[in-house]
PDB file of C-alpha atoms in Angstrom:
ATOM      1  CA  UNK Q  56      34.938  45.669 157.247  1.00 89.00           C
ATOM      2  CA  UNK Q  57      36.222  48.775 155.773  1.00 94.00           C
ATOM      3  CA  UNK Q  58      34.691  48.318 152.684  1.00 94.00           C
ATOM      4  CA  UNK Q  59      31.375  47.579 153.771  1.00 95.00           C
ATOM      5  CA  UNK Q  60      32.082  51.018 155.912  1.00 97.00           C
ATOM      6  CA  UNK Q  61      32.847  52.905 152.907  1.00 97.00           C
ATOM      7  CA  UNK Q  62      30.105  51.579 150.587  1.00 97.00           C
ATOM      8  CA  UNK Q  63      27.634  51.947 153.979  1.00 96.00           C
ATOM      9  CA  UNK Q  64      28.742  55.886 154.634  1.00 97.00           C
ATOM     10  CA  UNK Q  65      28.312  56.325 151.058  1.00 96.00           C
ATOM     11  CA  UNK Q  66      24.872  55.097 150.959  1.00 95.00           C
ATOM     12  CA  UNK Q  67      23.432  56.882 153.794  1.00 94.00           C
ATOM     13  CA  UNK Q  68      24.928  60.067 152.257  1.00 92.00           C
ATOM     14  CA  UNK Q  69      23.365  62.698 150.069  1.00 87.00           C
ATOM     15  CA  UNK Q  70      26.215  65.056 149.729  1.00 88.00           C
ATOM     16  CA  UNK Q  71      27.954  62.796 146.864  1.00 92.00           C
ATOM     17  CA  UNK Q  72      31.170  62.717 148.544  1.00 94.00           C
ATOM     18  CA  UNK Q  73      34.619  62.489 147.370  1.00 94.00           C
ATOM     19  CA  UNK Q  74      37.004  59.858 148.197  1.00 96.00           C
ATOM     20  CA  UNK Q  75      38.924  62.336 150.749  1.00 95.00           C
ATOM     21  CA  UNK Q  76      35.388  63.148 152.312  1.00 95.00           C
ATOM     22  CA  UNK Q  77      34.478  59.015 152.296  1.00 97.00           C
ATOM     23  CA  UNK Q  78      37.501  59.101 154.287  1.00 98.00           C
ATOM     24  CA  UNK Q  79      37.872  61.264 156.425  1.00 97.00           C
ATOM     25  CA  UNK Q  80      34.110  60.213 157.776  1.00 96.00           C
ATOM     26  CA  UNK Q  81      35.231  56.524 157.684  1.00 97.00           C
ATOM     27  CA  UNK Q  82      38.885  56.973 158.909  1.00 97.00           C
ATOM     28  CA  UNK Q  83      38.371  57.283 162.814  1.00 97.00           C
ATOM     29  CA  UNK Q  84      36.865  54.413 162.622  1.00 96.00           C
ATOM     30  CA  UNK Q  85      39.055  52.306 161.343  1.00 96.00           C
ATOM     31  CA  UNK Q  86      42.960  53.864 161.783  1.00 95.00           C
ATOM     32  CA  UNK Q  87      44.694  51.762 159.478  1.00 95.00           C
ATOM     33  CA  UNK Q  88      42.281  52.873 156.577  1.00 96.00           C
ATOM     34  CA  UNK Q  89      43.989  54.088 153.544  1.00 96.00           C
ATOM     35  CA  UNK Q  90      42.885  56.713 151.212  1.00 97.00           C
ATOM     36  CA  UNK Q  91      44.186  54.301 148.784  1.00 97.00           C
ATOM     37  CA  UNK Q  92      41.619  51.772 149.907  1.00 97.00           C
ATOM     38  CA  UNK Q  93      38.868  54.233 149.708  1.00 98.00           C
ATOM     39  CA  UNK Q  94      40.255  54.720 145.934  1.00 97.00           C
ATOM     40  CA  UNK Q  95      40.277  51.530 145.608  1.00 97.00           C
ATOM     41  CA  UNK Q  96      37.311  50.349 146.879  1.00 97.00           C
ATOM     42  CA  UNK Q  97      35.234  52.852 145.423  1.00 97.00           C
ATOM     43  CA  UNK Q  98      36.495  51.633 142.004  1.00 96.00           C
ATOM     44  CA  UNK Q  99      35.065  48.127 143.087  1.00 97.00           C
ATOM     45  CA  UNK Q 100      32.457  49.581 143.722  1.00 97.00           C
ATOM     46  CA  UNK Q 101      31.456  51.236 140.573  1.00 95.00           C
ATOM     47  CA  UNK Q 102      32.715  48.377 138.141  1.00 95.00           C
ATOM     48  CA  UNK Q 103      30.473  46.199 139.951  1.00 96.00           C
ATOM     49  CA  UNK Q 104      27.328  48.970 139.309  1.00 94.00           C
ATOM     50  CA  UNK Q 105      26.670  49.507 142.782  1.00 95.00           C
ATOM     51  CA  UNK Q 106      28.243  53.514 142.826  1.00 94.00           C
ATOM     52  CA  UNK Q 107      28.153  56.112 140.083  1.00 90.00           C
ATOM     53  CA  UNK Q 108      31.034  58.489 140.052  1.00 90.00           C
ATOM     54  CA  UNK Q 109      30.063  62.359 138.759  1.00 83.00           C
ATOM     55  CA  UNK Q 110      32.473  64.737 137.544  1.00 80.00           C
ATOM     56  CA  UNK Q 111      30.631  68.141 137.506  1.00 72.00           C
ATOM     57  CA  UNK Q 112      33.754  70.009 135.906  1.00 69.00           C
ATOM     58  CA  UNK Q 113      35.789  70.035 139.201  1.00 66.00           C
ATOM     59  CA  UNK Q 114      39.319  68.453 139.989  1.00 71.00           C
ATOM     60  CA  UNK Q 115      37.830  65.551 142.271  1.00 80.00           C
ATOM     61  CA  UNK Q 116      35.418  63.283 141.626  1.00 89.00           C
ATOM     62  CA  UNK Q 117      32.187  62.595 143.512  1.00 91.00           C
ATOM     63  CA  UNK Q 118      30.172  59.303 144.245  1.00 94.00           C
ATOM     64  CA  UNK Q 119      26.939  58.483 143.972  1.00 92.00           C
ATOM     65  CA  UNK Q 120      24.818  55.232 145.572  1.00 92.00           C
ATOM     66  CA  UNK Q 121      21.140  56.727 144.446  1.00 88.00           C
ATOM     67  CA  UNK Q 122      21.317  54.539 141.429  1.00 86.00           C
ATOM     68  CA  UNK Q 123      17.417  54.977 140.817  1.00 85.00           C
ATOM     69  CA  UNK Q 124      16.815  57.924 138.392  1.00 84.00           C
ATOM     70  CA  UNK Q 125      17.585  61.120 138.936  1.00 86.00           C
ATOM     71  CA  UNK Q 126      19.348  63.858 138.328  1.00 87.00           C
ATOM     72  CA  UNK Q 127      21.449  66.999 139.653  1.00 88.00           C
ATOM     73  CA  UNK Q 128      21.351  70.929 140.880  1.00 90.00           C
ATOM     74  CA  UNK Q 129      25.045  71.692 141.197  1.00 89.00           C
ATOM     75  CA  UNK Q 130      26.162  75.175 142.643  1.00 90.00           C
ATOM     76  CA  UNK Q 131      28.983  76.433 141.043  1.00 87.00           C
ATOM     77  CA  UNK Q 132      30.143  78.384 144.015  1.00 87.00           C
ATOM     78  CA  UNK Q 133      30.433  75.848 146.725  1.00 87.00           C
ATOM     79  CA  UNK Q 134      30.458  72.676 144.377  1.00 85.00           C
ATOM     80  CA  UNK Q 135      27.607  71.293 146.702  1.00 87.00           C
ATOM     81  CA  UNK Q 136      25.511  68.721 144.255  1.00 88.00           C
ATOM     82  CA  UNK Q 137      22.139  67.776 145.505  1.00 87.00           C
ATOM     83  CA  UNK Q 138      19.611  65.294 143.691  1.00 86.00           C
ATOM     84  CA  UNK Q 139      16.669  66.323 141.865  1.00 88.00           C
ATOM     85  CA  UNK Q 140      13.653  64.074 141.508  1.00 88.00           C
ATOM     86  CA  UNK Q 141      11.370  64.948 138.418  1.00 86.00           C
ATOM     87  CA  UNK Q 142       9.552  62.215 136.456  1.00 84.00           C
ATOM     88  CA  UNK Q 143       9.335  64.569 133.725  1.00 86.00           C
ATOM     89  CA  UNK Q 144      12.775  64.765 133.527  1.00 86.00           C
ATOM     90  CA  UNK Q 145      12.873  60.988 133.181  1.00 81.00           C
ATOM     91  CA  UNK Q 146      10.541  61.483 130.289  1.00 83.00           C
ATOM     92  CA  UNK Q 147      12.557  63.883 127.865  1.00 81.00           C
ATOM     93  CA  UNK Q 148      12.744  62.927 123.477  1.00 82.00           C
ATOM     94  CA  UNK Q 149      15.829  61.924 121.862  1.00 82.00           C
ATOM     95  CA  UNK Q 150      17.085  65.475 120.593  1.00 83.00           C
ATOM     96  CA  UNK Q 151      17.282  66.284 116.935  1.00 86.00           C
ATOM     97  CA  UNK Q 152      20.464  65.935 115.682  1.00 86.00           C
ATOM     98  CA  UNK Q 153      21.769  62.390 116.930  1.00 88.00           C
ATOM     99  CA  UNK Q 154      23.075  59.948 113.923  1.00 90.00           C
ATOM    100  CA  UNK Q 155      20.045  57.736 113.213  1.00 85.00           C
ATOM    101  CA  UNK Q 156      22.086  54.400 114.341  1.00 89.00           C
ATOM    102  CA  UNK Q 157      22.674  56.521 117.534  1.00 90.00           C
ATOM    103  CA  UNK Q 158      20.664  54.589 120.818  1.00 87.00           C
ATOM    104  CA  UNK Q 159      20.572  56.560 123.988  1.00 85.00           C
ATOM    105  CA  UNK Q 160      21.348  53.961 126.768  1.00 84.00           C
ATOM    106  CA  UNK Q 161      21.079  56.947 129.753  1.00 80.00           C
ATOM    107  CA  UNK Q 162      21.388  60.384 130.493  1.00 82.00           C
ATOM    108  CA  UNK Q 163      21.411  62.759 133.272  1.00 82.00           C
ATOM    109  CA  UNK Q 164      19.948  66.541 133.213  1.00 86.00           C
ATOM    110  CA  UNK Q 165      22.717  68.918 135.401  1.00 86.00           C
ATOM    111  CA  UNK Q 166      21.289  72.352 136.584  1.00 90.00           C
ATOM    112  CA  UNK Q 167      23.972  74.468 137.171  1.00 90.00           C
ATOM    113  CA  UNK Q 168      24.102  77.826 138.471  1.00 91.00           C
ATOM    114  CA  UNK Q 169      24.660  79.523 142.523  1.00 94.00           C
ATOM    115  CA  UNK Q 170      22.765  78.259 146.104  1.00 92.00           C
ATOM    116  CA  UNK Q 171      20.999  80.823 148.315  1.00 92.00           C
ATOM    117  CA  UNK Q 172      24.123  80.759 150.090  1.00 92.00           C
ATOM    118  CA  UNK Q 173      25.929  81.446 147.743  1.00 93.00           C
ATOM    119  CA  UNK Q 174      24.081  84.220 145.791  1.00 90.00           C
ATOM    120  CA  UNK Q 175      23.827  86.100 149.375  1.00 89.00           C
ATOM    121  CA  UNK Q 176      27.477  85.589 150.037  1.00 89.00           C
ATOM    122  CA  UNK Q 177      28.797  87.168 146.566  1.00 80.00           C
ATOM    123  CA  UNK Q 178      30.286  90.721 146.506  1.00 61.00           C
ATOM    124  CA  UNK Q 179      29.092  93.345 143.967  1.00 55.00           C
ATOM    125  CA  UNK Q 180      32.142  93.071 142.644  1.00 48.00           C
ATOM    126  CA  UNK Q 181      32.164  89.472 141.696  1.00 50.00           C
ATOM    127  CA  UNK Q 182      28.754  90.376 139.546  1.00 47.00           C
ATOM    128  CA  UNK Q 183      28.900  90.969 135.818  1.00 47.00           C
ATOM    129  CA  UNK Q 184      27.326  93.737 133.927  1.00 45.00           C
ATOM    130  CA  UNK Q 185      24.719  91.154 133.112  1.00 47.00           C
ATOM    131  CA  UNK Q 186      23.791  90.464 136.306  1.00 49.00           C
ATOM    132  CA  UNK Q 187      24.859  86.725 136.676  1.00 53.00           C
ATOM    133  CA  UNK Q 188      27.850  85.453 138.273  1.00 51.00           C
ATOM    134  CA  UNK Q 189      31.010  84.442 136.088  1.00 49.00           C
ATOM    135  CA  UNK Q 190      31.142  80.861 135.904  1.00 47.00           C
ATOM    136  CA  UNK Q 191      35.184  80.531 136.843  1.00 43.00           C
ATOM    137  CA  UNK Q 192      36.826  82.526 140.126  1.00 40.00           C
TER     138      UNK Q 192
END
């Protein structure tokens, strides 16, 4: 039962969680629940294809059940990641470059850059000459 409760919270979430979000929604539930088990299970859970785990350049790692294909906006203030769903994305040439033996099994587009949120919640001071946000703080 607490599996099926972590694999259900994570598929009726957008917010591609991280294991300490997965549990702390799942948790009150079920008392005994270790984040260990949430670990675990998640790990399960992605051998077995059903989860994709992203790591957008932060120290945690977030999970995905939208295995159809998309992609990702990621705000680099507030590390909130929310899907984006653009056939032409799905669409894009193998770049120039590759090694001609090279075959391209997947990939995923990331847009990164600040939410409205974010952009109205930054201080002058935090802006470079340029205008744009640096990327670490």
């Amino acid at each position: 039962p607490q599996r099926t409760a972590i694999y259900q919270a994570l598929v009726h979430s957008t917010a591609h969680p991280t294991a300490e979000d997965l549990f702390a929604q799942v948790s009150p539930a079920y008392p005994m629940l270790s984040l260990n088990t949430v670990y675990y299970t998640l790990g399960v859970l992605r051998t077995a294809g059903l989860v994709q785990e992203e790591n957008i350049g932060h120290d945690r790692a977030r999970f995905d059940a939208n295995l159809s294909p998309h992609h990702h906006v990621i705000c680099l203030g507030c590390q909130t990641i929310l899907d984006v769903m653009d056939p032409k994305l799905n669409r894009l040439t193998s770049p120039s470059g590759l090694p001609r033996d090279f075959e391209i099994t997947n990939y995923q587009v990331a847009f990164r850059g600040y939410c409205g949120p974010c952009r109205r919640s930054q201080s002058p001071m935090t802006t470079s000459s340029s205008g744009k946000r640096p990327v670490s703080q």
